[in-house]
Coordinates of C-alpha atoms in Angstrom, one line a residue:
Chain N
M1 CA 0.0 0.0 0.0
T2 CA 1.3 3.4 -0.9
A3 CA 0.3 6.3 1.4
G4 CA -0.7 9.6 0.0
S5 CA -1.5 12.9 1.8
S6 CA -2.6 12.5 5.4
G7 CA -2.1 8.7 5.2
A8 CA -4.7 8.3 2.4
V9 CA -4.4 5.1 0.3
S10 CA -3.1 6.3 -3.0
A11 CA -2.5 2.8 -4.4
F12 CA -2.4 -0.8 -3.3
T13 CA -1.3 -4.0 -4.9
G14 CA -1.3 -7.7 -4.0
G15 CA -3.0 -10.9 -5.0
G16 CA -5.8 -11.7 -2.6
I17 CA -6.2 -8.1 -1.5
A18 CA -9.6 -6.7 -2.5
L19 CA -9.4 -3.3 -0.8
V20 CA -7.2 -1.2 1.6
H21 CA -9.4 1.5 3.2
K22 CA -8.1 4.3 5.3
E23 CA -10.1 4.8 8.5
S24 CA -10.6 8.2 10.2
T25 CA -8.0 7.5 12.9
A26 CA -4.5 8.4 11.9
G27 CA -2.6 5.4 10.5
Q28 CA -5.5 3.0 10.7
Y29 CA -6.4 0.8 7.7
T30 CA -8.9 -1.9 7.1
I31 CA -7.7 -4.5 4.6
T32 CA -10.3 -6.6 2.9
F33 CA -9.3 -9.9 1.3
S34 CA -10.7 -11.4 -1.8
D35 CA -11.2 -14.8 -0.4
Q36 CA -12.4 -16.3 2.9
F37 CA -10.0 -18.5 4.8
R38 CA -10.4 -20.5 7.9
R39 CA -7.7 -19.2 10.1
L40 CA -5.5 -16.1 10.3
L41 CA -2.0 -17.3 11.2
S42 CA 0.3 -14.3 10.9
V43 CA 0.4 -10.6 10.0
R44 CA 3.4 -8.5 9.5
G45 CA 3.7 -4.9 8.4
E46 CA 6.9 -3.1 7.4
M47 CA 7.6 0.4 6.1
E48 CA 9.5 1.1 3.0
R49 CA 10.9 4.6 2.5
A50 CA 14.2 6.2 1.5
T51 CA 14.5 7.9 4.8
P52 CA 13.4 6.7 8.3
S53 CA 9.7 6.6 8.7
V54 CA 7.8 7.9 11.6
V55 CA 6.1 4.5 11.8
A56 CA 7.7 2.4 14.5
S57 CA 5.4 -0.5 14.4
V58 CA 2.2 -1.8 12.8
Q59 CA -0.2 -3.4 15.2
L60 CA -3.1 -5.7 14.5
L61 CA -5.9 -3.7 16.1
M62 CA -8.5 -6.3 16.7
A63 CA -10.1 -8.0 19.7
P64 CA -8.1 -11.3 20.3
A65 CA -11.2 -13.2 21.6
T66 CA -13.1 -12.6 18.4
L67 CA -10.2 -12.3 16.0
Q68 CA -10.7 -15.5 14.1
A69 CA -14.4 -15.3 13.9
T70 CA -14.2 -11.7 12.7
V71 CA -11.7 -12.4 10.0
I72 CA -13.6 -15.3 8.7
S73 CA -17.0 -13.5 8.6
T74 CA -15.7 -10.1 7.3
K75 CA -12.6 -11.1 5.4
Q76 CA -11.0 -8.1 6.9
I77 CA -8.3 -7.1 9.3
V78 CA -7.6 -3.7 10.9
I79 CA -4.0 -2.5 11.3
Q80 CA -2.7 0.5 13.1
C81 CA 0.5 2.4 12.4
L82 CA 2.2 3.7 15.6
D83 CA 5.0 6.2 16.0
Y84 CA 7.9 5.9 18.4
A85 CA 5.8 7.2 21.3
G86 CA 3.2 4.5 20.7
A87 CA 0.7 7.0 19.2
A88 CA -1.4 6.5 16.1
V89 CA 0.4 8.1 13.1
N90 CA -0.1 8.4 9.4
P91 CA 2.7 7.0 7.2
E92 CA 4.4 9.8 5.3
S93 CA 3.1 10.6 1.8
G94 CA 4.9 8.3 -0.6
A95 CA 5.8 5.7 2.0
V96 CA 5.0 2.1 1.2
L97 CA 3.5 -0.2 3.8
N98 CA 4.4 -3.8 2.9
F99 CA 2.3 -6.4 4.6
V100 CA 2.4 -10.2 4.7
V101 CA -0.7 -12.0 5.8
V102 CA -0.7 -15.8 6.2
F103 CA -3.9 -17.8 6.3
R104 CA -4.8 -21.4 6.6
N105 CA -7.3 -22.8 4.2
S106 CA -7.7 -26.2 5.9
Q107 CA -10.5 -26.5 8.5
I108 CA -8.3 -29.1 10.2
G109 CA -6.6 -27.4 13.1
P110 CA -5.3 -30.0 15.5
F111 CA -3.3 -27.4 17.4
D112 CA -6.0 -24.7 17.6
A113 CA -7.2 -23.9 21.0
Chain K
M1 CA -12.3 -24.0 -0.7
S2 CA -11.3 -23.4 -4.4
R3 CA -8.9 -20.6 -4.9
P4 CA -8.3 -20.2 -8.7
N5 CA -5.9 -17.4 -8.2
L6 CA -3.6 -19.2 -5.8
R7 CA -0.4 -20.7 -7.2
Q8 CA 0.7 -23.9 -5.7
F9 CA 4.4 -23.6 -5.4
Q10 CA 6.7 -21.6 -3.2
Y11 CA 10.5 -21.8 -3.5
T12 CA 13.2 -21.4 -0.9
Y13 CA 16.9 -21.6 -0.9
E14 CA 16.9 -23.4 2.4
Q15 CA 16.4 -27.2 2.6
D16 CA 14.0 -28.9 5.0
S17 CA 12.7 -25.7 6.5
A18 CA 9.6 -25.6 8.6
T19 CA 7.3 -22.8 9.8
I20 CA 5.6 -22.9 13.1
Y21 CA 2.5 -20.7 13.5
G22 CA 1.6 -20.3 17.2
S23 CA 0.1 -17.8 19.5
F24 CA -0.3 -17.1 23.2
V25 CA -2.9 -15.2 25.2
V26 CA -1.7 -12.9 27.9
G27 CA -3.2 -12.8 31.4
D28 CA -2.5 -10.6 34.4
L29 CA 0.9 -8.9 34.6
G30 CA 2.0 -10.6 31.4
A31 CA 1.5 -14.2 32.5
V32 CA 0.7 -16.7 29.8
D33 CA -3.0 -17.7 30.1
S34 CA -2.8 -20.2 27.2
F35 CA -0.8 -20.9 24.1
Q36 CA -1.3 -23.0 20.9
G37 CA 0.6 -24.0 17.9
G38 CA 1.9 -27.2 16.4
G39 CA 5.6 -27.6 17.2
I40 CA 5.5 -25.5 20.4
E41 CA 5.9 -27.4 23.7
S42 CA 5.6 -24.5 26.1
I43 CA 5.4 -20.7 26.4
V44 CA 5.9 -19.2 29.8
L45 CA 6.6 -15.9 31.4
Q46 CA 10.2 -16.3 32.6
D47 CA 9.6 -14.9 36.0
P48 CA 5.8 -14.9 36.6
P49 CA 4.1 -12.5 39.0
V50 CA 3.6 -13.7 42.5
A51 CA 0.6 -12.8 44.6
A52 CA 1.1 -11.2 48.0
T53 CA 0.0 -13.3 50.9
F54 CA -0.4 -13.3 54.7
T55 CA -0.4 -16.5 56.8
G56 CA -0.8 -16.4 60.6
Q57 CA -2.8 -14.4 63.1
V58 CA -2.7 -11.1 64.8
A59 CA -4.0 -9.8 68.1
G60 CA -7.6 -10.8 68.8
M61 CA -7.5 -13.9 66.5
T62 CA -7.2 -17.5 67.8
T63 CA -6.5 -19.4 64.6
D64 CA -4.3 -18.9 61.6
V65 CA -5.7 -17.6 58.4
T66 CA -4.2 -17.2 54.9
L67 CA -5.1 -14.2 52.8
T68 CA -4.0 -13.8 49.2
A69 CA -4.1 -10.8 46.9
V70 CA -6.5 -11.5 44.0
V71 CA -4.2 -9.9 41.4
P72 CA -0.5 -11.0 41.6
G73 CA 2.1 -8.3 41.7
D74 CA 3.8 -5.7 43.8
A75 CA 0.6 -3.8 44.4
G76 CA -0.7 -6.6 46.7
N77 CA 2.0 -5.7 49.2
S78 CA 0.1 -2.5 50.0
I79 CA -2.9 -4.5 51.2
A80 CA -3.4 -3.8 55.0
L81 CA -6.4 -4.8 57.1
V82 CA -6.6 -2.9 60.4
G83 CA -8.8 -4.1 63.2
D84 CA -11.2 -1.8 65.1
G85 CA -12.1 -4.2 67.8
T86 CA -15.6 -4.9 66.5
S87 CA -15.4 -5.9 62.8
T88 CA -14.8 -9.5 61.8
L89 CA -12.0 -10.3 59.4
A90 CA -14.5 -11.0 56.7
Q91 CA -16.0 -7.5 57.2
L92 CA -12.5 -6.0 57.0
I93 CA -11.9 -7.8 53.8
T94 CA -15.1 -6.6 52.3
A95 CA -14.4 -3.0 53.3
W96 CA -11.0 -3.2 51.8
N97 CA -12.2 -4.6 48.5
V98 CA -14.9 -2.0 48.2
A99 CA -12.4 0.8 48.8
N100 CA -9.7 -0.8 46.6
P101 CA -11.5 -2.5 43.7
G102 CA -8.3 -2.8 41.7
N103 CA -6.3 -4.4 44.5
T104 CA -8.6 -6.8 46.2
V105 CA -7.8 -9.6 48.7
S106 CA -9.5 -12.9 49.5
L107 CA -9.5 -15.3 52.4
T108 CA -8.0 -18.5 51.1
S109 CA -8.0 -20.5 54.3
G110 CA -9.1 -20.0 57.9
S111 CA -12.0 -18.4 59.7
G112 CA -13.3 -15.0 58.6
S113 CA -15.5 -14.7 61.7
Q114 CA -12.6 -13.7 64.0
I115 CA -12.5 -10.2 65.3
L116 CA -9.2 -8.4 65.2
D117 CA -8.2 -6.2 68.2
N118 CA -8.3 -2.5 67.7
A119 CA -5.3 -1.4 65.6
A120 CA -4.2 -5.0 65.0
E121 CA -2.9 -5.1 61.5
I122 CA -2.6 -7.7 58.8
D123 CA -0.1 -6.8 56.1
L124 CA 0.3 -8.8 53.0
A125 CA 3.8 -9.3 51.6
D126 CA 6.0 -11.1 49.2
G127 CA 4.1 -10.1 46.1
S128 CA 6.2 -9.5 43.0
D129 CA 5.5 -8.2 39.5
G130 CA 8.1 -10.7 38.2
S131 CA 9.9 -10.0 34.9
L132 CA 8.5 -7.6 32.4
G133 CA 7.5 -9.3 29.2
L134 CA 10.2 -11.9 29.1
Y135 CA 9.0 -15.2 27.7
D136 CA 10.6 -18.6 27.3
I137 CA 9.5 -20.6 24.2
V138 CA 10.4 -24.3 24.1
L139 CA 9.8 -26.2 20.8
S140 CA 8.6 -29.8 20.6
S141 CA 11.5 -30.9 18.5
S142 CA 15.1 -30.0 18.0
W143 CA 16.1 -28.1 14.9
N144 CA 19.4 -27.3 13.3
K145 CA 18.9 -23.7 12.7
L146 CA 16.5 -20.9 13.7
M147 CA 16.0 -18.6 10.8
E148 CA 13.2 -16.2 11.9
V149 CA 11.0 -15.3 14.8
Q150 CA 8.3 -12.9 14.0
S151 CA 5.6 -11.7 16.4
E152 CA 2.6 -9.6 16.3
V153 CA 0.5 -8.2 19.2
V154 CA -3.2 -8.4 18.7
L155 CA -5.3 -6.0 20.8
A156 CA -8.5 -4.0 20.3
T157 CA -6.8 -0.9 21.7
V158 CA -3.3 0.4 21.0
S159 CA -0.7 -1.7 22.8
G160 CA 2.3 -0.3 24.6
V161 CA 4.5 -3.0 23.0
C162 CA 6.5 -1.9 20.0
N163 CA 8.0 -5.3 19.2
L164 CA 9.3 -8.5 20.7
Q165 CA 13.0 -9.2 20.5
I166 CA 15.1 -12.4 20.8
L167 CA 17.0 -11.7 24.0
Q168 CA 19.9 -14.0 23.4
T169 CA 23.1 -14.0 21.4
N170 CA 22.8 -15.7 18.0
T171 CA 25.1 -18.5 19.3
S172 CA 23.0 -19.0 22.3
V173 CA 19.7 -19.1 20.5
Q174 CA 21.0 -21.5 17.8
A175 CA 22.3 -23.8 20.5
A176 CA 18.9 -23.6 22.2
V177 CA 16.9 -24.8 19.2
R178 CA 19.3 -27.6 18.7
A179 CA 19.0 -28.8 22.3
R180 CA 15.3 -27.8 22.8
L181 CA 16.2 -25.2 25.3
P182 CA 14.1 -22.0 25.7
I183 CA 14.2 -19.3 23.2
S184 CA 13.9 -16.0 25.1
L185 CA 11.6 -13.4 23.7
E186 CA 11.3 -10.0 25.3
A187 CA 8.4 -7.5 24.7
K188 CA 9.8 -4.0 24.4
G189 CA 7.9 -0.7 24.8
F190 CA 8.2 2.2 22.5
N191 CA 11.0 3.6 24.7
G192 CA 13.0 0.5 24.1
N193 CA 12.6 -0.8 27.6
P194 CA 11.0 -4.2 28.6
H195 CA 7.3 -3.9 28.7
T196 CA 4.5 -6.0 30.1
I197 CA 2.1 -7.1 27.4
E198 CA -1.5 -6.0 28.2
S199 CA -3.8 -8.6 29.8
G200 CA -6.1 -10.0 27.2
A201 CA -3.7 -9.4 24.3
E202 CA -2.8 -12.2 22.0
V203 CA 0.6 -12.6 20.4
L204 CA 0.8 -14.3 17.0
L205 CA 4.1 -16.1 16.4
R206 CA 5.8 -17.2 13.3
I207 CA 8.9 -19.3 13.8
V208 CA 11.0 -20.5 10.8
L209 CA 13.4 -23.3 11.4
R210 CA 15.6 -25.5 9.3
Q211 CA 16.1 -29.2 9.8
A212 CA 19.0 -29.6 7.4
S213 CA 22.4 -29.1 9.0
Q214 CA 23.8 -27.8 5.7
N215 CA 23.6 -24.1 5.0
A216 CA 22.1 -22.9 1.8
P217 CA 24.8 -22.2 -0.9
Q218 CA 25.8 -18.5 -0.9
G219 CA 25.5 -16.3 -3.9

């Protein structure tokens, strides 16, 4: 995802990504996937920019207790960019947020809680 | 489910690599409430919080009691029940808990009907916050090389944790995965200091290992 002015989504790419939507909160994005999977396994977000970004971390901003059910039913996750003080922050215009999301398609989960 | 756009193959230079997807749910003061994940034997907070306690009796009482802070941690050491010569121990506990809803105490053994003398005081002690966000992860099998540990905090509100770091030298952590010893992972705040992960948060883990003893060819 490439950020525009005030963190707006100016472009996004990626197989399986249907939409990246900027929420009203600074640095908060809802990612909608094209397909429904049976379990979210991993999410990672990293900034790409020629100079250091104000974004220190990217958090999965969802309720853990309902995470899996929500992801399955909505095909969405919500991520939050945080600065070095832990506050919500928009990525700089032109910065790229790369994210990797791993799902499981199988409904067999012998190690699930 | 059919996924016509998915491609089947994924390539890697490494041989015999495996990815473990696990997670753990955090309880009070960073303690591990539960964990899951094929290939993970255990995840524990290295130095878990300890609840403050009192065992014994004070003036006016005739038998020993044990009181325990409901929430483990240093805060429990401030719990003090002071007798007035008329209130029972149970009444003093209730009064304390109403006045201190975030730092409550329970009678875990003994009689609450005893009346403490005026000014007789029960002080809880030996509570400890333990280590801040330092976790030991033990894998179910030994591996020849650890290649990646990635973690992601999941919380409905903004977490105070910036990231989780392997708190070992590379030599130490590689020896650990070969011998099935703990991998130490520390949660760090945005100031770079160790940080307790919020109660109720979940941490998603992705651990990549290699079974082969041979390194991938360079270049």
